[in-house]
Amino acid sequence: MLVLLLGPIALRDARGAAVQIGGPKRRAVLAALALEINQPLSVDRLLDLVWDGEPPAQAKAALHGHVAALRKVLPQELCLQTLPSGYRLTGDPSLVDSEVFADLWRRARATEDQDERSELLQQALGLWRGSTMADLPPSAFQREVAVRLYDVRLTVLTAWADCELRRGRIGRVIPVLEVAVLAEGLREDLVAALMRCLSHAGRQAEALEAYRRAATLLRTELGVHPGPELREALSRVLAGEPAAEPDRAAVPAAVAPPADPAGPTVGDAGPERLPRVDRLIGRACDSQWLDQALQPRPGEVPLAVVVGPAGVGKTSLAVDWAHRAAGRYPDGRLFADLRGFDEQDPKDPQDVLSGFLLALGVEPEQIPAGEQALAELFERLTRDRRLLLVLDNVRSAEDVRALLPAGEGCAVVVTSRIALLDLVAQDAAAWHLLQPLPVEEAVALLTATVGEARVAADPAAARRLAGLCDRLPLALRICASRLAVRPGWTVAQLVAEIEDEQTGLAGLDTFGGIGIRATLALTYRQLPPVSARLLALLGLCSGGRINPGVAATLLGCDLTLARFALGILAAYHLISEERPGRYTRSSLIRRYSTHLLAETVPTEERDEAFERLLDFGLAVSAAAAEPFAVFWWSVERPAGPQPPGLPSWETGVEEQEWYGEHEPELRFLIQEAARLGRAGHAWRLVENLSTLYWRSDPARHWLTTATIGLRAAEATGSPTAVGRLTGQLGLALTRAGRPEEGLPHLERAVATAMAAGDLRNLCAGQIRLAICGEALGRPPMACLAVWEAAVGCAQALDEPRVLAAVLRRCSRLARSCGDPESALRYVERALALGEVCTEEEHRWLVLERALVLELLGRPGEALELARGVLEPVLAMAQEAFPQRDQFVAEGGELVARLNHGPNRG
């Protein structure tokens, strides 16, 4: 082979001697032609590839010069032809290593002989000398080719591992796969191959650990579960695990009707006062709960309380169950709407009792006056009867107690939007929170009204509509009725209307005044003023999570009052407490809050609350970022006192989890702050989030927020702010895989800091510039020079923790330069700083020293250090050391090398 692309680009003559090619552009021309050997490449295509889509005015002349220079050095086996529209490199494809690699892979797939296949695959893998065209500057051309060939390389590696497994030769396969999995933990085929080999070697525990790490990585990085190949590998490791039981349900649970709890009807001599309800869809489990809760018990009147948010279907469930259970209660089924959440005044329990007595046959003139006399007569009449009472829309426990029958053959079902926990504590009531419908049942409800054909035409839109309705039966029935009377509409068209943030909530209203807004308004009217105000001010928040700190910030009050306001909202099921001190709200409630904010909160009060919310965002993002702000420590806090209710975390993992949950809300605050002219808050929030973005998900949202932050900084006119955010944007571009775009921003940030004499920002800028240089593939010596400049700044600033971190990077680069003596000076200088480093940072420094000692030919000392620092980490949980896996991988590799060296032991 004469042209080598599977690593740094190289050219050899027929004897194998290296041939000098020239600079990066000339090597790129050779690579582009060699990748398409014997195929023409137009001049325009070459210009686009070599100059990354932006050829300068003189590019065509430069290309001609590179072609002429290549002709002078190409071996005679290769010919560079000039064509009317471009150029072509001709010769035997076997002269290019990427072509040989592809041919070996084709031949390996074609053969059935395992020995031959293994040999071919090994030859293919042996061609690789590093990353494809590793010495070219980053560009779309280099990235596309490198990714494509690297992906095939990993596929070949997996195939070789499986081939060796079949041949029973896995001794050398496992270490190779372990290294590959460390680099590519999201490649499920690689992990599966490693698991199969480990299991075959009798290392089942390690195979299971490989699966666990991969599953965790897939969940945290991609938000997905392991795929079929990885699950199959797990099944093989867990040989003997019983198979899952088959699904015996003939009808999906979502639409199967609940069993009739009544049994045979025994006659209906008593009064029937139950209202009619539409056919109940689903709710089988909830109906079964009522069956159990209302079983007769000696000496007791069974009392079941069904609570839940407005529109969730409490009345429908209770009345449907009561109709089907009628046979249990032959002496009558009575119903009363107590109007606890109604525009009218609530019903007086005395009036309800009078109605019950009339239904039971008492003549109007015989109904006594006064609450006590009514209760005594009702007790006498119900003592020996079997009655069912459904008390709907109850607002207080006292209203229920006045209406309880006396006979143990009776039963009472209560529905309410409020928790009514007094009935549980004092009256032994069974309590049930009615949840929104499961998605399948929600779609079934839509189907029952609009027809199966329209739902089946776009099932994804039907599920989306169910989500927009919070899977509440009331909202779903409103949507279904709108579709039913508009046969020309599709489900997707209604979804588009409901999705509109400005007008979508109105789409869930009806002309009769029983829509979602009207129903929620009835609950809103019952709230204490502080809770009503909080519900409206929550319209300033974008997310679904709420905590006492946010509530106190919005209200401008202390935590005690904020907790009270939240507790009331939770009691009325406008929010849910998923764990102590942490609440969530549905999308409909969020939109209703936005509606209330516009309708009920004066502009001045709204602006003041938003200002407090921005300060809270600054404070909480600063608290989350500070432990990680080693390289860029400009953590921004609000000017005033710390707001109440800031979260606290015991580990860095908890902080990262908090950030993962709340990043969308903080990003929304940044966007709103910029939109509303709060530029100072906007850029400071971006500054805080940058440290968290660096550790988690830089590509998705960092670029967006950094761009907003830079515009906000420019709006303030502050050179310091502009310098910081220019650096943030450059770093975001670098982390997004676009360092060539980030470089000008980083250079500008450093120049700005130097001009202003801002040593702190200069140090941060130099660190970022060094990181960018490494991403650009610059020589280690050049990168080391930039890190050394940062060392000087950190020392002048008297920032020992930053200095230690920078010195460790210098040591690593000095090792790469083949200068272990300098590396040792760097790392020992960092270690001498002592207690300024965290335990995690100190462990990394000790491991770095061990790596340096290995290069200096002191394996005994290196092994002792590595073992000493690795053993306690192996016993730690991931939560105690977030970078545990990486540390164990690097430390374990070092120990393995040293154990197999001349000083083994």
GROMACS .gro file of N, CA, C and O in nm, residues 422-458:
model
  148
  422ASP      N    1  -5.982   1.442   5.668
  422ASP     CA    2  -6.048   1.427   5.798
  422ASP      C    3  -6.138   1.305   5.800
  422ASP      O    4  -6.153   1.239   5.904
  423LEU      N    5  -6.199   1.274   5.686
  423LEU     CA    6  -6.285   1.156   5.682
  423LEU      C    7  -6.205   1.027   5.696
  423LEU      O    8  -6.256   0.927   5.748
  424VAL      N    9  -6.080   1.029   5.654
  424VAL     CA   10  -5.995   0.912   5.671
  424VAL      C   11  -5.952   0.900   5.817
  424VAL      O   12  -5.958   0.792   5.877
  425ALA      N   13  -5.910   1.013   5.875
  425ALA     CA   14  -5.856   1.010   6.010
  425ALA      C   15  -5.964   0.985   6.115
  425ALA      O   16  -5.940   0.912   6.212
  426GLN      N   17  -6.082   1.044   6.097
  426GLN     CA   18  -6.183   1.038   6.203
  426GLN      C   19  -6.300   0.945   6.173
  426GLN      O   20  -6.370   0.901   6.265
  427ASP      N   21  -6.322   0.912   6.046
  427ASP     CA   22  -6.439   0.832   6.011
  427ASP      C   23  -6.404   0.702   5.941
  427ASP      O   24  -6.493   0.635   5.886
  428ALA      N   25  -6.275   0.665   5.941
  428ALA     CA   26  -6.229   0.538   5.884
  428ALA      C   27  -6.267   0.521   5.738
  428ALA      O   28  -6.295   0.410   5.692
  429ALA      N   29  -6.271   0.631   5.665
  429ALA     CA   30  -6.307   0.624   5.524
  429ALA      C   31  -6.192   0.563   5.443
  429ALA      O   32  -6.073   0.584   5.473
  430ALA      N   33  -6.228   0.486   5.341
  430ALA     CA   34  -6.129   0.443   5.242
  430ALA      C   35  -6.110   0.558   5.142
  430ALA      O   36  -6.208   0.618   5.098
  431TRP      N   37  -5.985   0.585   5.107
  431TRP     CA   38  -5.954   0.707   5.029
  431TRP      C   39  -5.885   0.667   4.899
  431TRP      O   40  -5.795   0.582   4.898
  432HIS      N   41  -5.928   0.727   4.790
  432HIS     CA   42  -5.874   0.690   4.658
  432HIS      C   43  -5.855   0.815   4.572
  432HIS      O   44  -5.949   0.894   4.554
  433LEU      N   45  -5.733   0.833   4.523
  433LEU     CA   46  -5.705   0.943   4.431
  433LEU      C   47  -5.726   0.893   4.289
  433LEU      O   48  -5.656   0.803   4.242
  434LEU      N   49  -5.820   0.953   4.220
  434LEU     CA   50  -5.851   0.913   4.082
  434LEU      C   51  -5.754   0.985   3.989
  434LEU      O   52  -5.754   1.109   3.981
  435GLN      N   53  -5.674   0.908   3.919
  435GLN     CA   54  -5.573   0.964   3.830
  435GLN      C   55  -5.633   0.987   3.691
  435GLN      O   56  -5.737   0.930   3.656
  436PRO      N   57  -5.569   1.069   3.608
  436PRO     CA   58  -5.611   1.078   3.468
  436PRO      C   59  -5.607   0.941   3.402
  436PRO      O   60  -5.539   0.849   3.448
  437LEU      N   61  -5.680   0.928   3.293
  437LEU     CA   62  -5.687   0.801   3.222
  437LEU      C   63  -5.550   0.759   3.169
  437LEU      O   64  -5.471   0.845   3.126
  438PRO      N   65  -5.519   0.631   3.169
  438PRO     CA   66  -5.402   0.586   3.091
  438PRO      C   67  -5.420   0.623   2.944
  438PRO      O   68  -5.533   0.644   2.897
  439VAL      N   69  -5.310   0.633   2.873
  439VAL     CA   70  -5.315   0.679   2.734
  439VAL      C   71  -5.409   0.591   2.651
  439VAL      O   72  -5.490   0.642   2.571
  440GLU      N   73  -5.401   0.459   2.670
  440GLU     CA   74  -5.485   0.369   2.590
  440GLU      C   75  -5.633   0.395   2.615
  440GLU      O   76  -5.715   0.394   2.521
  441GLU      N   77  -5.670   0.417   2.741
  441GLU     CA   78  -5.810   0.442   2.772
  441GLU      C   79  -5.853   0.580   2.722
  441GLU      O   80  -5.968   0.599   2.679
  442ALA      N   81  -5.760   0.677   2.727
  442ALA     CA   82  -5.792   0.810   2.674
  442ALA      C   83  -5.821   0.803   2.525
  442ALA      O   84  -5.918   0.864   2.475
  443VAL      N   85  -5.739   0.729   2.451
  443VAL     CA   86  -5.762   0.714   2.307
  443VAL      C   87  -5.891   0.637   2.282
  443VAL      O   88  -5.966   0.668   2.188
  444ALA      N   89  -5.919   0.537   2.366
  444ALA     CA   90  -6.044   0.462   2.351
  444ALA      C   91  -6.165   0.552   2.371
  444ALA      O   92  -6.268   0.536   2.303
  445LEU      N   93  -6.155   0.647   2.463
  445LEU     CA   94  -6.266   0.741   2.484
  445LEU      C   95  -6.288   0.826   2.359
  445LEU      O   96  -6.403   0.848   2.316
  446LEU      N   97  -6.180   0.875   2.300
  446LEU     CA   98  -6.192   0.950   2.175
  446LEU      C   99  -6.257   0.864   2.066
  446LEU      O  100  -6.346   0.909   1.993
  447THR      N  101  -6.209   0.741   2.055
  447THR     CA  102  -6.258   0.651   1.951
  447THR      C  103  -6.408   0.626   1.965
  447THR      O  104  -6.481   0.618   1.864
  448ALA      N  105  -6.456   0.614   2.089
  448ALA     CA  106  -6.598   0.584   2.111
  448ALA      C  107  -6.688   0.694   2.056
  448ALA      O  108  -6.803   0.669   2.020
  449THR      N  109  -6.637   0.817   2.046
  449THR     CA  110  -6.719   0.929   1.998
  449THR      C  111  -6.696   0.960   1.851
  449THR      O  112  -6.790   0.983   1.776
  450VAL      N  113  -6.570   0.962   1.808
  450VAL     CA  114  -6.541   1.008   1.671
  450VAL      C  115  -6.530   0.893   1.572
  450VAL      O  116  -6.524   0.916   1.451
  451GLY      N  117  -6.522   0.770   1.623
  451GLY     CA  118  -6.515   0.657   1.532
  451GLY      C  119  -6.373   0.606   1.517
  451GLY      O  120  -6.276   0.682   1.520
  452GLU      N  121  -6.363   0.477   1.496
  452GLU     CA  122  -6.232   0.413   1.489
  452GLU      C  123  -6.153   0.458   1.367
  452GLU      O  124  -6.030   0.471   1.372
  453ALA      N  125  -6.219   0.485   1.258
  453ALA     CA  126  -6.148   0.518   1.133
  453ALA      C  127  -6.067   0.646   1.148
  453ALA      O  128  -5.951   0.653   1.104
  454ARG      N  129  -6.125   0.749   1.208
  454ARG     CA  130  -6.054   0.878   1.217
  454ARG      C  131  -5.936   0.868   1.312
  454ARG      O  132  -5.832   0.931   1.290
  455VAL      N  133  -5.952   0.793   1.421
  455VAL     CA  134  -5.841   0.777   1.514
  455VAL      C  135  -5.732   0.690   1.452
  455VAL      O  136  -5.613   0.720   1.462
  456ALA      N  137  -5.773   0.583   1.385
  456ALA     CA  138  -5.676   0.493   1.323
  456ALA      C  139  -5.599   0.561   1.210
  456ALA      O  140  -5.486   0.523   1.178
  457ALA      N  141  -5.660   0.665   1.149
  457ALA     CA  142  -5.592   0.736   1.040
  457ALA      C  143  -5.467   0.810   1.088
  457ALA      O  144  -5.374   0.832   1.011
  458ASP      N  145  -5.464   0.847   1.216
  458ASP     CA  146  -5.348   0.918   1.272
  458ASP      C  147  -5.339   0.888   1.421
  458ASP      O  148  -5.371   0.972   1.505
   0.00000   0.00000   0.00000
